[in-house]
mmCIF file of C-alpha atoms in Angstrom:
data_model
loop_
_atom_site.group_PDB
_atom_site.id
_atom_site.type_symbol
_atom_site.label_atom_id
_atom_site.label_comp_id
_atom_site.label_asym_id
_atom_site.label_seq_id
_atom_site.Cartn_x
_atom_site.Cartn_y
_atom_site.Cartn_z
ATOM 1 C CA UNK V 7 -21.351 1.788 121.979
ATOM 2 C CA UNK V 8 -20.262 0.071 118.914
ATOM 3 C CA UNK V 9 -17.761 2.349 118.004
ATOM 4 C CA UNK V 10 -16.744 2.499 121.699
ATOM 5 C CA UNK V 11 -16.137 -1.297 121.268
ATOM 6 C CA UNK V 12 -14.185 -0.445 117.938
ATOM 7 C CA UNK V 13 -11.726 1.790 119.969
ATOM 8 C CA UNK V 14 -11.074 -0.093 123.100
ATOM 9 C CA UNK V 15 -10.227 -3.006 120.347
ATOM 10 C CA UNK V 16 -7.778 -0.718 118.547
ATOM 11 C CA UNK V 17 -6.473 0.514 121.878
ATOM 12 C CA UNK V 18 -5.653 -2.708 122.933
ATOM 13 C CA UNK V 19 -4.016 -3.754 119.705
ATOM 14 C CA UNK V 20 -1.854 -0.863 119.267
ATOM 15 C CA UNK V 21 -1.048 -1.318 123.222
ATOM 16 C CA UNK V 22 -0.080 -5.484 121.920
ATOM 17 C CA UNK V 23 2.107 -3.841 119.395
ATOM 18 C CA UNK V 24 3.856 -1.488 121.550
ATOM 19 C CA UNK V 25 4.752 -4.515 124.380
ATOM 20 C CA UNK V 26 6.006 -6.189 121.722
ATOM 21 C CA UNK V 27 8.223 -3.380 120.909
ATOM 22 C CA UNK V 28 9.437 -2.913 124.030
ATOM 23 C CA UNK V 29 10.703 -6.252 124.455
ATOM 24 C CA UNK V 30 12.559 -6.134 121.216
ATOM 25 C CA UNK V 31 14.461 -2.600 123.115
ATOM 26 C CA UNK V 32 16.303 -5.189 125.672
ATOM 27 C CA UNK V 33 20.086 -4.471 125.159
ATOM 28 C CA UNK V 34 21.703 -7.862 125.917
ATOM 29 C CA UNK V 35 21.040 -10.537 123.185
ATOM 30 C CA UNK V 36 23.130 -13.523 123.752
ATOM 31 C CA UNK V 37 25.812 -12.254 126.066
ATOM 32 C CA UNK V 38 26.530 -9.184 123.918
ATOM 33 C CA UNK V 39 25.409 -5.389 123.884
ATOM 34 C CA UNK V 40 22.911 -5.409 120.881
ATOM 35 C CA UNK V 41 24.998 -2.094 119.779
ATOM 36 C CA UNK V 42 28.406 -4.573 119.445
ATOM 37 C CA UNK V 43 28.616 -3.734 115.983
ATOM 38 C CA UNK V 44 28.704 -0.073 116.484
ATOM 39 C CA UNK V 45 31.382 -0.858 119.553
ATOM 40 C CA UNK V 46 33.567 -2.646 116.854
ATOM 41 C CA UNK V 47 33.025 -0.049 114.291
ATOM 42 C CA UNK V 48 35.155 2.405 116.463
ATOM 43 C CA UNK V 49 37.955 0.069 117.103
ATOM 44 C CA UNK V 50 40.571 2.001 114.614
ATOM 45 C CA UNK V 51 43.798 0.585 115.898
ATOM 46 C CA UNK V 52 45.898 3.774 115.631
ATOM 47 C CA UNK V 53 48.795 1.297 117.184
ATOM 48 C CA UNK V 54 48.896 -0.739 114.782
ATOM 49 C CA UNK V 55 51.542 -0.842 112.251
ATOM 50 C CA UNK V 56 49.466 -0.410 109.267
ATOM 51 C CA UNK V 57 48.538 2.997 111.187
ATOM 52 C CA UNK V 58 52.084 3.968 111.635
ATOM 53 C CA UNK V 59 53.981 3.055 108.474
ATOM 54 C CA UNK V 60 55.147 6.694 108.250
ATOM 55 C CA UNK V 61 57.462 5.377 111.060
ATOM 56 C CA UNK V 62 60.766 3.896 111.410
ATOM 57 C CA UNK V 63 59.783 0.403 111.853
ATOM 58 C CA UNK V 64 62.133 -0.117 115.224
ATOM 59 C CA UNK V 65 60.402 2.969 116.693
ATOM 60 C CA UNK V 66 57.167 1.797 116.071
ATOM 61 C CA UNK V 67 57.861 -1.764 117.599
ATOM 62 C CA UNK V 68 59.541 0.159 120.835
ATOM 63 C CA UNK V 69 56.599 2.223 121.245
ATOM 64 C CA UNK V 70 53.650 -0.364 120.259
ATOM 65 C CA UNK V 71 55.552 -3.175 123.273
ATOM 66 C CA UNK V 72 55.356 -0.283 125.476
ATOM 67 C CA UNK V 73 51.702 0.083 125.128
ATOM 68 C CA UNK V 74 51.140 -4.000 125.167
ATOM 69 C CA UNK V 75 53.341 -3.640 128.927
ATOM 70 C CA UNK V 76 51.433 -0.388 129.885
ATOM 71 C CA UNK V 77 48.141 -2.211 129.127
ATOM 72 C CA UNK V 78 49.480 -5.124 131.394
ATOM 73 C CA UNK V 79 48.945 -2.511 134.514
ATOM 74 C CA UNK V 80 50.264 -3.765 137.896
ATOM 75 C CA UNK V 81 52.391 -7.088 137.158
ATOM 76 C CA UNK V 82 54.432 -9.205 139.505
ATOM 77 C CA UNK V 83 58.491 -8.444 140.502
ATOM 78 C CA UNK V 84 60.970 -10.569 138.900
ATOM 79 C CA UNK V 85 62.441 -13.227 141.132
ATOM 80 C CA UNK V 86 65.814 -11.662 142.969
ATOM 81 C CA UNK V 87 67.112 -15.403 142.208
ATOM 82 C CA UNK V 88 65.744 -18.447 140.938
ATOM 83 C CA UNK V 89 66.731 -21.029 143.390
ATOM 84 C CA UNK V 90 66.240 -24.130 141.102
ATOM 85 C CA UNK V 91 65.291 -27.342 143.781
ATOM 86 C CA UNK V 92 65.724 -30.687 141.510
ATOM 87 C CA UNK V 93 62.566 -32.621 143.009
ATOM 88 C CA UNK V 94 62.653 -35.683 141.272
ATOM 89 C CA UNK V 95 64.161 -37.502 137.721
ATOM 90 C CA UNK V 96 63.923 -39.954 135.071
ATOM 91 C CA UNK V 97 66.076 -41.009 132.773
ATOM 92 C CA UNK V 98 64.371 -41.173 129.258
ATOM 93 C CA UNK V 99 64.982 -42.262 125.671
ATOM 94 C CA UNK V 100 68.234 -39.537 125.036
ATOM 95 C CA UNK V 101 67.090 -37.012 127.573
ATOM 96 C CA UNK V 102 66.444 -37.031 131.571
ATOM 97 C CA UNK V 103 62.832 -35.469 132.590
ATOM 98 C CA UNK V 104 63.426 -33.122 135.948
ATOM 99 C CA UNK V 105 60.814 -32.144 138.389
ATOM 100 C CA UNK V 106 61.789 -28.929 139.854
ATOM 101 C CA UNK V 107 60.481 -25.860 141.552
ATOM 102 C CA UNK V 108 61.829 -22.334 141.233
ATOM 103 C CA UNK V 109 60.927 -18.568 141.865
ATOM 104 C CA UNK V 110 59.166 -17.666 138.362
ATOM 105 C CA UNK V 111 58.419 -14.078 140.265
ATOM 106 C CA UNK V 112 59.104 -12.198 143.572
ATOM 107 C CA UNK V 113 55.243 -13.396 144.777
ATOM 108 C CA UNK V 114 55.215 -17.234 143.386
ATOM 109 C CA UNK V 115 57.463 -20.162 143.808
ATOM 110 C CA UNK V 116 56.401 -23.133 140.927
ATOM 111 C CA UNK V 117 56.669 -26.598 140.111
ATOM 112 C CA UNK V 118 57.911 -27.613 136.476
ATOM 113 C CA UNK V 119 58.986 -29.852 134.378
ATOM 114 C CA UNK V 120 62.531 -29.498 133.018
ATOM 115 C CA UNK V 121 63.560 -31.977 130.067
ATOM 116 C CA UNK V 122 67.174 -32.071 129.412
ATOM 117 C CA UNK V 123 68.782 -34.069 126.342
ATOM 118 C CA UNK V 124 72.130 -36.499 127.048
ATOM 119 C CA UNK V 125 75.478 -35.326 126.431
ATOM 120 C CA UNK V 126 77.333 -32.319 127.116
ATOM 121 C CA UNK V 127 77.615 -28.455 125.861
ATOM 122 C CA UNK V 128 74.189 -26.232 125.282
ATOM 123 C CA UNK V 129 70.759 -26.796 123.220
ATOM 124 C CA UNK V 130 68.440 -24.943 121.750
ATOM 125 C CA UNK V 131 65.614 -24.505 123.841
ATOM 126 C CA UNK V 132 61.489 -24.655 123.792
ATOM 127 C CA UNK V 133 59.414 -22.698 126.706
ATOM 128 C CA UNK V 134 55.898 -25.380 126.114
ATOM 129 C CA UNK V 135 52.975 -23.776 126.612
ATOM 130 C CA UNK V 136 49.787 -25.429 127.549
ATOM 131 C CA UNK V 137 45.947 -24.942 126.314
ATOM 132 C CA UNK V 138 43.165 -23.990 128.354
ATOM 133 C CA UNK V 139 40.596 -26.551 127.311
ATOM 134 C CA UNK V 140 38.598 -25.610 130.029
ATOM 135 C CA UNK V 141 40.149 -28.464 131.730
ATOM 136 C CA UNK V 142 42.091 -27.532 135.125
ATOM 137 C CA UNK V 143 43.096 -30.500 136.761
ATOM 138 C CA UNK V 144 46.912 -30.764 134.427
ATOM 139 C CA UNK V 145 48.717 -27.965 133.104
ATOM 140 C CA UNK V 146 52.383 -28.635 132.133
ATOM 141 C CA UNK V 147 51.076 -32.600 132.072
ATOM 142 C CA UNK V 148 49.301 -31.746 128.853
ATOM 143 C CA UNK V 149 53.000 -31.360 127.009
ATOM 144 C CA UNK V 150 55.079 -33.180 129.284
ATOM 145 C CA UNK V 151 54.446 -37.315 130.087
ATOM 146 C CA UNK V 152 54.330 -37.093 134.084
ATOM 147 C CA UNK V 153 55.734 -39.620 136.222
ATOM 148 C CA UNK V 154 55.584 -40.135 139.793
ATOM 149 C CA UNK V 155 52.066 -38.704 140.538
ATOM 150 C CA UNK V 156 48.654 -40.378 140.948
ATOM 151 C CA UNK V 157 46.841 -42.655 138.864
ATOM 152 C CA UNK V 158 44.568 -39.827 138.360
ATOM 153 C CA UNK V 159 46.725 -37.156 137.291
ATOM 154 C CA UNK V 160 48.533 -39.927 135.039
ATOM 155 C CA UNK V 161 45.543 -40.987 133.546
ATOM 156 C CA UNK V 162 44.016 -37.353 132.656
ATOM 157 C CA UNK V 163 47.466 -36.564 131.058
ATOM 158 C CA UNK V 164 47.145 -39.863 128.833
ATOM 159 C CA UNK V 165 43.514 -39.132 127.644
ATOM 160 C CA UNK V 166 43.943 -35.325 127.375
ATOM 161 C CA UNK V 167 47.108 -35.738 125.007
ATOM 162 C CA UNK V 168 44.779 -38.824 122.978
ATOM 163 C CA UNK V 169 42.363 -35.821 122.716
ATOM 164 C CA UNK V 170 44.035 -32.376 121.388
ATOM 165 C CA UNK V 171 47.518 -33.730 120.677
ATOM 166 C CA UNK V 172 47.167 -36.523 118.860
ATOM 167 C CA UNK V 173 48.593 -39.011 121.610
ATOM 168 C CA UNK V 174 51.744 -37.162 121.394
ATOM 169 C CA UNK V 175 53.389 -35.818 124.196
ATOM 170 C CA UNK V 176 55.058 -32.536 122.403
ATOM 171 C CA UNK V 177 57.622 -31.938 125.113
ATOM 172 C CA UNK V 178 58.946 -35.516 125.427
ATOM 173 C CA UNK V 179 59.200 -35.334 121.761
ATOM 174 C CA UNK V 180 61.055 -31.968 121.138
ATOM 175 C CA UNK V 181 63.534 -33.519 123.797
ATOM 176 C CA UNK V 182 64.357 -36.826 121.764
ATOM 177 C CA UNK V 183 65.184 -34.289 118.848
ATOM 178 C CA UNK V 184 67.647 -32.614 120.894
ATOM 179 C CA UNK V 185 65.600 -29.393 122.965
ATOM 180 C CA UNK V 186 65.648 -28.536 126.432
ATOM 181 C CA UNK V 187 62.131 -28.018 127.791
ATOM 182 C CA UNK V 188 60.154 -26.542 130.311
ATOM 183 C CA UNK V 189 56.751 -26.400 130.952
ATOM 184 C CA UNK V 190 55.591 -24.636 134.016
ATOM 185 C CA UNK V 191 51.518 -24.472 135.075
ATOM 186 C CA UNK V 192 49.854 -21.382 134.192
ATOM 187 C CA UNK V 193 47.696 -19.389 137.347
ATOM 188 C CA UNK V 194 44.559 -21.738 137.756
ATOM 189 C CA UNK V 195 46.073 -25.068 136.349
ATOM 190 C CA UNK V 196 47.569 -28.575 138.230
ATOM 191 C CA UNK V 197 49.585 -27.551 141.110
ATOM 192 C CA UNK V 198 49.016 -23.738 141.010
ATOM 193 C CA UNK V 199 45.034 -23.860 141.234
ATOM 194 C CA UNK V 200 43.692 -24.411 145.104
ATOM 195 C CA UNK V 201 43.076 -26.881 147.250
ATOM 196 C CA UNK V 202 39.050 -26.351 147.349
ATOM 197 C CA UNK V 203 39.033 -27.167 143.806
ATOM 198 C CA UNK V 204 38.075 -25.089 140.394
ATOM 199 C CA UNK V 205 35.857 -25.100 137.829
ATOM 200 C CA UNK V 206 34.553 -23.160 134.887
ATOM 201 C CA UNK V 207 32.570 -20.124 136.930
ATOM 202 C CA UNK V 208 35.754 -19.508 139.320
ATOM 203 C CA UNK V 209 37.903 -18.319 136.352
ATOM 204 C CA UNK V 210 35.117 -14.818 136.452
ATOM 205 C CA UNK V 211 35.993 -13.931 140.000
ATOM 206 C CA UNK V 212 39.853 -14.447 139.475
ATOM 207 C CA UNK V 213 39.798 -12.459 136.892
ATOM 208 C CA UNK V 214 36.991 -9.714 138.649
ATOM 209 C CA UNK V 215 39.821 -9.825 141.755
ATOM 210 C CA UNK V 216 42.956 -9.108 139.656
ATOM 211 C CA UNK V 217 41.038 -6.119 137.887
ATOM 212 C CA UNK V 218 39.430 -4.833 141.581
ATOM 213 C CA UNK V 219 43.422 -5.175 142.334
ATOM 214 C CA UNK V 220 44.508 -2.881 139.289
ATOM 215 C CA UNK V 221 45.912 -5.735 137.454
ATOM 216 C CA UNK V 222 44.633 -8.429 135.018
ATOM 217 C CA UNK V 223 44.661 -12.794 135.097
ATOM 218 C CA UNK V 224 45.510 -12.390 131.479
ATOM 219 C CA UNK V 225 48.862 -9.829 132.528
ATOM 220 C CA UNK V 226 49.540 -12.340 134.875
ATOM 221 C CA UNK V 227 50.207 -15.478 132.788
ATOM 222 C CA UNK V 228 51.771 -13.704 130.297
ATOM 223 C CA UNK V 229 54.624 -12.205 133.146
ATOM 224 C CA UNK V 230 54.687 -15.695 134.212
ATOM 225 C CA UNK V 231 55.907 -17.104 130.702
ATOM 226 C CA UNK V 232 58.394 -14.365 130.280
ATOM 227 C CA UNK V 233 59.804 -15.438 133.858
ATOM 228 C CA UNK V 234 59.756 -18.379 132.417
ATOM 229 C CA UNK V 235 61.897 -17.282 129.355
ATOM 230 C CA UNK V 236 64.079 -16.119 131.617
ATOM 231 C CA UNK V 237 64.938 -18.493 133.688
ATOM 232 C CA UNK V 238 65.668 -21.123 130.987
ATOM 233 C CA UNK V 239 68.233 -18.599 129.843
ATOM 234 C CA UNK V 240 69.801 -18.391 132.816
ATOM 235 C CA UNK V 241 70.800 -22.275 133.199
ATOM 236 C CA UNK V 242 74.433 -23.387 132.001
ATOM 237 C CA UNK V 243 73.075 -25.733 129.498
ATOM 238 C CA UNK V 244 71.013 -23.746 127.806
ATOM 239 C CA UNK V 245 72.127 -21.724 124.487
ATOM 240 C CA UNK V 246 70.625 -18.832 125.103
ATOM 241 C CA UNK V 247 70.634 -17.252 121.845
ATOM 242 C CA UNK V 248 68.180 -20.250 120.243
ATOM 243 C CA UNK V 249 65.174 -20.201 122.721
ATOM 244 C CA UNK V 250 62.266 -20.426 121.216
ATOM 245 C CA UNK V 251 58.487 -20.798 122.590
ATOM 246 C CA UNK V 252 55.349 -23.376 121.251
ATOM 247 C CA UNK V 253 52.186 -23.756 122.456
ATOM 248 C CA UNK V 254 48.587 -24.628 121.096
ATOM 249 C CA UNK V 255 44.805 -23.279 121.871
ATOM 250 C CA UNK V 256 45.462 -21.144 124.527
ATOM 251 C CA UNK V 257 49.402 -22.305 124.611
ATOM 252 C CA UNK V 258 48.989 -20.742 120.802
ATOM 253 C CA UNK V 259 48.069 -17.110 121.927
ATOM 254 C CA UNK V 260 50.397 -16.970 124.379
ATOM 255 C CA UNK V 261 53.292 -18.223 122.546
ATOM 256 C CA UNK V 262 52.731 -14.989 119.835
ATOM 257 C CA UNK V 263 52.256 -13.089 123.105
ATOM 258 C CA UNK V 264 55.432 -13.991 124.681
ATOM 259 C CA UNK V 265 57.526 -13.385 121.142
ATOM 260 C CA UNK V 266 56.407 -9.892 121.241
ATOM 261 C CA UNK V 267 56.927 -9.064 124.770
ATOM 262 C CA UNK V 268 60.656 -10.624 124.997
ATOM 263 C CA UNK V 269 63.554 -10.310 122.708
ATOM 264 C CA UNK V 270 65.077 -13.541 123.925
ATOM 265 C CA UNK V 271 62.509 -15.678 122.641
ATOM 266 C CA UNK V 272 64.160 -16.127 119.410
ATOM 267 C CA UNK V 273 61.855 -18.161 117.193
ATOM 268 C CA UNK V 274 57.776 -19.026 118.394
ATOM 269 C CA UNK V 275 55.244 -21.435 117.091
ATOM 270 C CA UNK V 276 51.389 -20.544 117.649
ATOM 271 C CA UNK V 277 48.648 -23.495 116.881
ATOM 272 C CA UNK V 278 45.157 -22.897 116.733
ATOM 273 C CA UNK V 279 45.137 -19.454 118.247
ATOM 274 C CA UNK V 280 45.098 -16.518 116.002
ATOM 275 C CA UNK V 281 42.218 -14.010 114.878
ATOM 276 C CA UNK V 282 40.837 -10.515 114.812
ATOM 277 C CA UNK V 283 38.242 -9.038 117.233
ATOM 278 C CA UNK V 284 35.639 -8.179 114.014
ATOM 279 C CA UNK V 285 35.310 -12.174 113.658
ATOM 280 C CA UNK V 286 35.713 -13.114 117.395
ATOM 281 C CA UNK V 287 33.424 -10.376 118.755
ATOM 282 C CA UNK V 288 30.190 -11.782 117.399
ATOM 283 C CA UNK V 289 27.347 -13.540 119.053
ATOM 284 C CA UNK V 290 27.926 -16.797 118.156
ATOM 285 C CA UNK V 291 31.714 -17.183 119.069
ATOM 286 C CA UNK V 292 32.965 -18.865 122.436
ATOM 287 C CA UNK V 293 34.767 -15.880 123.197
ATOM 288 C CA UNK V 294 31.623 -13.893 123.952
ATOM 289 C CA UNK V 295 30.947 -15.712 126.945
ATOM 290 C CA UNK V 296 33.114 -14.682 129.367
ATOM 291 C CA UNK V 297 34.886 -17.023 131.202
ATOM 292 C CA UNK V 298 37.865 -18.615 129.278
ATOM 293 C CA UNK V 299 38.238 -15.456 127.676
ATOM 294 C CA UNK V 300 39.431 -13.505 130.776
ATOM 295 C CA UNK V 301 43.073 -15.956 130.563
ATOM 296 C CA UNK V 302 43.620 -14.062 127.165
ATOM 297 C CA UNK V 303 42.866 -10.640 127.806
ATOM 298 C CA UNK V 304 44.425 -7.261 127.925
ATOM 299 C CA UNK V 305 41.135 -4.873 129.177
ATOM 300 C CA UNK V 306 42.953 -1.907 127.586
ATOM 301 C CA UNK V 307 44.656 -2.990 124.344
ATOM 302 C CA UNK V 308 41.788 -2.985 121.755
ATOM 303 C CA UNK V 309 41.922 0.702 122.266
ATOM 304 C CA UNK V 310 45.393 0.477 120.553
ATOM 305 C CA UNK V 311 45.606 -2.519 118.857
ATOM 306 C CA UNK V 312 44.578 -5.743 117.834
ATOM 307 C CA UNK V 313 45.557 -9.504 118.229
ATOM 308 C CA UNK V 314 47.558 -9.860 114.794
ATOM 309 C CA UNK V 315 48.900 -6.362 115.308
ATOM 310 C CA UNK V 316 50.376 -7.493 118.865
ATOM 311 C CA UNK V 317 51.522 -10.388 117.035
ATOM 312 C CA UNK V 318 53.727 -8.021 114.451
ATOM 313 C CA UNK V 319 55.825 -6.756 117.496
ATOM 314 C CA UNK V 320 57.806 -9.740 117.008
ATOM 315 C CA UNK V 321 58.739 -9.234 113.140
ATOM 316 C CA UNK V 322 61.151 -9.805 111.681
ATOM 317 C CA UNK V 323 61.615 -13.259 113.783
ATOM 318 C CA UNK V 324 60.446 -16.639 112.783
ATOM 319 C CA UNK V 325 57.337 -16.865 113.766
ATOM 320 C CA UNK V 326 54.459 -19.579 112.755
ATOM 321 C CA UNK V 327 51.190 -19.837 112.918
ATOM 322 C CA UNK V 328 48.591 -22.681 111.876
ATOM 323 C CA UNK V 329 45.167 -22.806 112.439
ATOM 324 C CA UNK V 330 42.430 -25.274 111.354
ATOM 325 C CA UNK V 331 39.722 -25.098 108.975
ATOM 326 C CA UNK V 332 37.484 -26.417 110.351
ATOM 327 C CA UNK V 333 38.125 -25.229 113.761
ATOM 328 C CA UNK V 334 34.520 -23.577 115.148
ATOM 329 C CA UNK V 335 36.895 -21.760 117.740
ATOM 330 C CA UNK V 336 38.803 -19.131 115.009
ATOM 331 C CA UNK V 337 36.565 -18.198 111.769
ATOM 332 C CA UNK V 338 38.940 -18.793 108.804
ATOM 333 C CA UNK V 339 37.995 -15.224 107.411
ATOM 334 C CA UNK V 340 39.603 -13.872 110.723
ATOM 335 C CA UNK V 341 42.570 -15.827 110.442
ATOM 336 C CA UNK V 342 42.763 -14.821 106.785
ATOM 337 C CA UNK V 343 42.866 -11.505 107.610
ATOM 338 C CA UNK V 344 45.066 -11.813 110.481
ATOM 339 C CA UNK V 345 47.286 -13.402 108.148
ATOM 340 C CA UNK V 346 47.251 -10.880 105.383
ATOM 341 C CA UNK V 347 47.669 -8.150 108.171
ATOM 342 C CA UNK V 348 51.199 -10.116 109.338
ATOM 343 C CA UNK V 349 52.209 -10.995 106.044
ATOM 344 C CA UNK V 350 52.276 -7.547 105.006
ATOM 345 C CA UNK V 351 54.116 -6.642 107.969
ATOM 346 C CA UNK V 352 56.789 -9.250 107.437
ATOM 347 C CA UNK V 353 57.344 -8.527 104.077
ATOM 348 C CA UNK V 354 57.767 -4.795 105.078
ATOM 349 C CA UNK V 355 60.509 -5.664 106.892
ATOM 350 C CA UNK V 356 62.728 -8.115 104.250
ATOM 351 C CA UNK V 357 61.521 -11.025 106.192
ATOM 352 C CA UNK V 358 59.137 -12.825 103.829
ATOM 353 C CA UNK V 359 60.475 -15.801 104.767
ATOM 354 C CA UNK V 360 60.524 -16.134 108.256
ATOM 355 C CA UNK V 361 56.677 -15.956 108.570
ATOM 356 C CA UNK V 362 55.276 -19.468 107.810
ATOM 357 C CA UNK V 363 51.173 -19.879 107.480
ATOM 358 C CA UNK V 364 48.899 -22.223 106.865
ATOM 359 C CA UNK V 365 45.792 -23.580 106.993
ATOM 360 C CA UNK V 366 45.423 -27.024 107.626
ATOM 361 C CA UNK V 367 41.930 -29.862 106.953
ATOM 362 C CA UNK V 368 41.457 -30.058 110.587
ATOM 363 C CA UNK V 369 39.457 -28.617 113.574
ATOM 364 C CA UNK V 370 40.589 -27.417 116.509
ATOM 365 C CA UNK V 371 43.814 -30.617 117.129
ATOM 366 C CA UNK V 372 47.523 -30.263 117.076
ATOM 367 C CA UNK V 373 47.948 -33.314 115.137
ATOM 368 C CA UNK V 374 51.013 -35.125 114.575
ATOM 369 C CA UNK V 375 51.436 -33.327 110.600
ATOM 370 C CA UNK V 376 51.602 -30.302 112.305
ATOM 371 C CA UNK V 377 53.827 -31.409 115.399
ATOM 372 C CA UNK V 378 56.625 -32.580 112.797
ATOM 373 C CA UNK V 379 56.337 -29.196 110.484
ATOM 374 C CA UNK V 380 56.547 -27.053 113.794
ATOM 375 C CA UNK V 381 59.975 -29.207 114.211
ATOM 376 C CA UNK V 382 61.369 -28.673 111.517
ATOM 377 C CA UNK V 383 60.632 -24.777 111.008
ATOM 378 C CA UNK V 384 62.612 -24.797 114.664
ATOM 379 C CA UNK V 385 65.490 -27.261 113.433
ATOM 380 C CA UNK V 386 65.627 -24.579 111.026
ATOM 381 C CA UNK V 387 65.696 -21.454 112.907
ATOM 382 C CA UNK V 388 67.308 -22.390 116.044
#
């Protein structure tokens, strides 16, 4: 009996042993496969220009912005025409603000806001791109002051720009220094959200709808700002040779974005948005939880390459980036590398001095340091 005893005890201990085994075999730790590592290991990035510098470096940027549109899948039509409506106006300190609507696509007529400078002839131009914030109420109101509108919208715009700007309204303030500007909403932001209402959770089934639909919310935003590009080449006061594009956070990733898919973005700014997958991927980093994620993503393009080396499609133009160091968002050792990656790129190409980046003391903020540097690196280049 007593060694009967002995072996149901050992039974059940080995048994304790083995359940606690089994719970350490669940694949899903904190949004990610456990295996993520591995998944990352086999990322090789044969795209990328570091994998092609047996190349001509024209034919590899042809080829690697093919891939970036391929991996876009089914996109909206360009508009047939634009048919520009002037809304409303205000006259401003040196420039008139415009609220307008036009066709950015053959599916979607927008509102915008167009900032003009006084006087005659053409000016350089800046395509503003707004952040993501997870904040869906204002869109273009986060880099244009709005006027007009509700106490609420008015209000949101004030306290938003206190918050990530540094009480700076960027738009109104490239347009006293001479710019045209537009800012249009992104899909899901101010006027082009719906009239139920959004929040954080409804940004998953967009984007599960556009994939079911053989395209991508990501693809769609970025097709959007190239409209966008577009049509602020297209108007008579515009020089169309010095457009350039700016945004920050989210604004930030699609500005580098937008340089690469469109040679008539001549110059772009990027704040606060630039990394690699190795140091994003991880399972402590926002982007592994879905959601905000799905308004910057490509589902095909890590097969091919990866955010810097999308970036490089743009070389040899002037292109910045800053990011903060103490931004939680973007681990500096990504953005070093991402940097090193470019930098080698741009110096590949003669062009050593028309990449500009830097690291700045702050966290995840377009401050008002930063707004004047970005101003004058475009005074510069455009």
């Amino acid at each position: 009996m007593k060694n009967a005893a002995l072996f149901l005890v050992s039974l059940f201990a080995f048994c304790l042993v083995q359940a606690q085994d089994s719970v350490k075999r669940f694949e899903i730790n904190n949004n990610m496969p456990v295996y993520y590592e591995q998944m990352k290991s086999r990322l090789t990035y044969p795209m990328s220009w570091q994998s092609r510098k047996d190349m001509p470096f024209d034919l590899w940027k042809k080829q690697a912005r093919d891939i970036l549109f391929d991996c876009m899948d089914i996109v909206q039509p360009a508009p047939d025409g634009y048919d520009m409506m002037i809304i409303d106006s205000e006259q401003r300190e040196g420039y008139k603000a415009l609220k307008i609507e036009f066709n950015i696509s053959g599916w979607a007529r927008v509102p915008a806001y167009l900032l003009v400078p006084d006087g005659d002839g053409t000016f350089p131009a800046i395509v503003m791109l707004h952040d993501h914030g997870a904040h869906f109420l204002i869109g273009k109101e986060k880099m244009v002051r709005p006027f007009n509108v509700s106490a609420e919208i008015a209000s949101d715009a004030d306290s938003w720009v206190a918050k990530c700007y540094d009480g700076v309204y960027v738009g109104d303030y490239f347009a006293m220094n001479g710019y045209v500007v537009l800012s249009v909403d992104a899909l899901f932001w101010g006027d082009r959200g719906c009239e139920e209402g959004i929040d954080y959770d409804c940004q998953q089934a967009l984007a599960s709808n556009f994939l079911q639909m053989g395209g991508s919310w990501g693809a769609y935003i970025n097709m959007d700002d190239m409209r966008s590009v577009d049509f602020l080449s297209s108007l008579p006061f515009v020089a169309d040779d010095r457009i350039g594009c700016l945004g920050y956070s989210m604004g930030g990733y699609r500005s580098w974005m937008l340089s690469s898919m469109t040679d008539r973005v001549k110059a772009s700014a990027s704040v606060c948005w630039m990394n690699t997958t190795e140091y994003l991927m991880t399972l402590d980093n926002n982007q592994n939880k879905g959601g905000s994620a799905y308004s910057m993503l490509l589902p095909r393009i890590r097969k091919y390459m990866d955010y810097p080396h999308v970036a490089c499609i743009a070389c040899p133009k002037p292109s910045l980036f800053f990011n903060g160091r103490y931004d939680k968002l973007f681990p500096v050792a990504g953005v070093s590398d991402s940097y090193s990656l470019m930098r080698e790129v741009w110096d590949n190409a003669s062009a050593s001095d028309r990449l500009v980046t830097k690291m700045w003391n702050e966290k995840h903020f377009f401050s008002k340091g930063m707004q004047e540097e970005v101003l004058a690196f475009f005074n510069k280049w455009l």
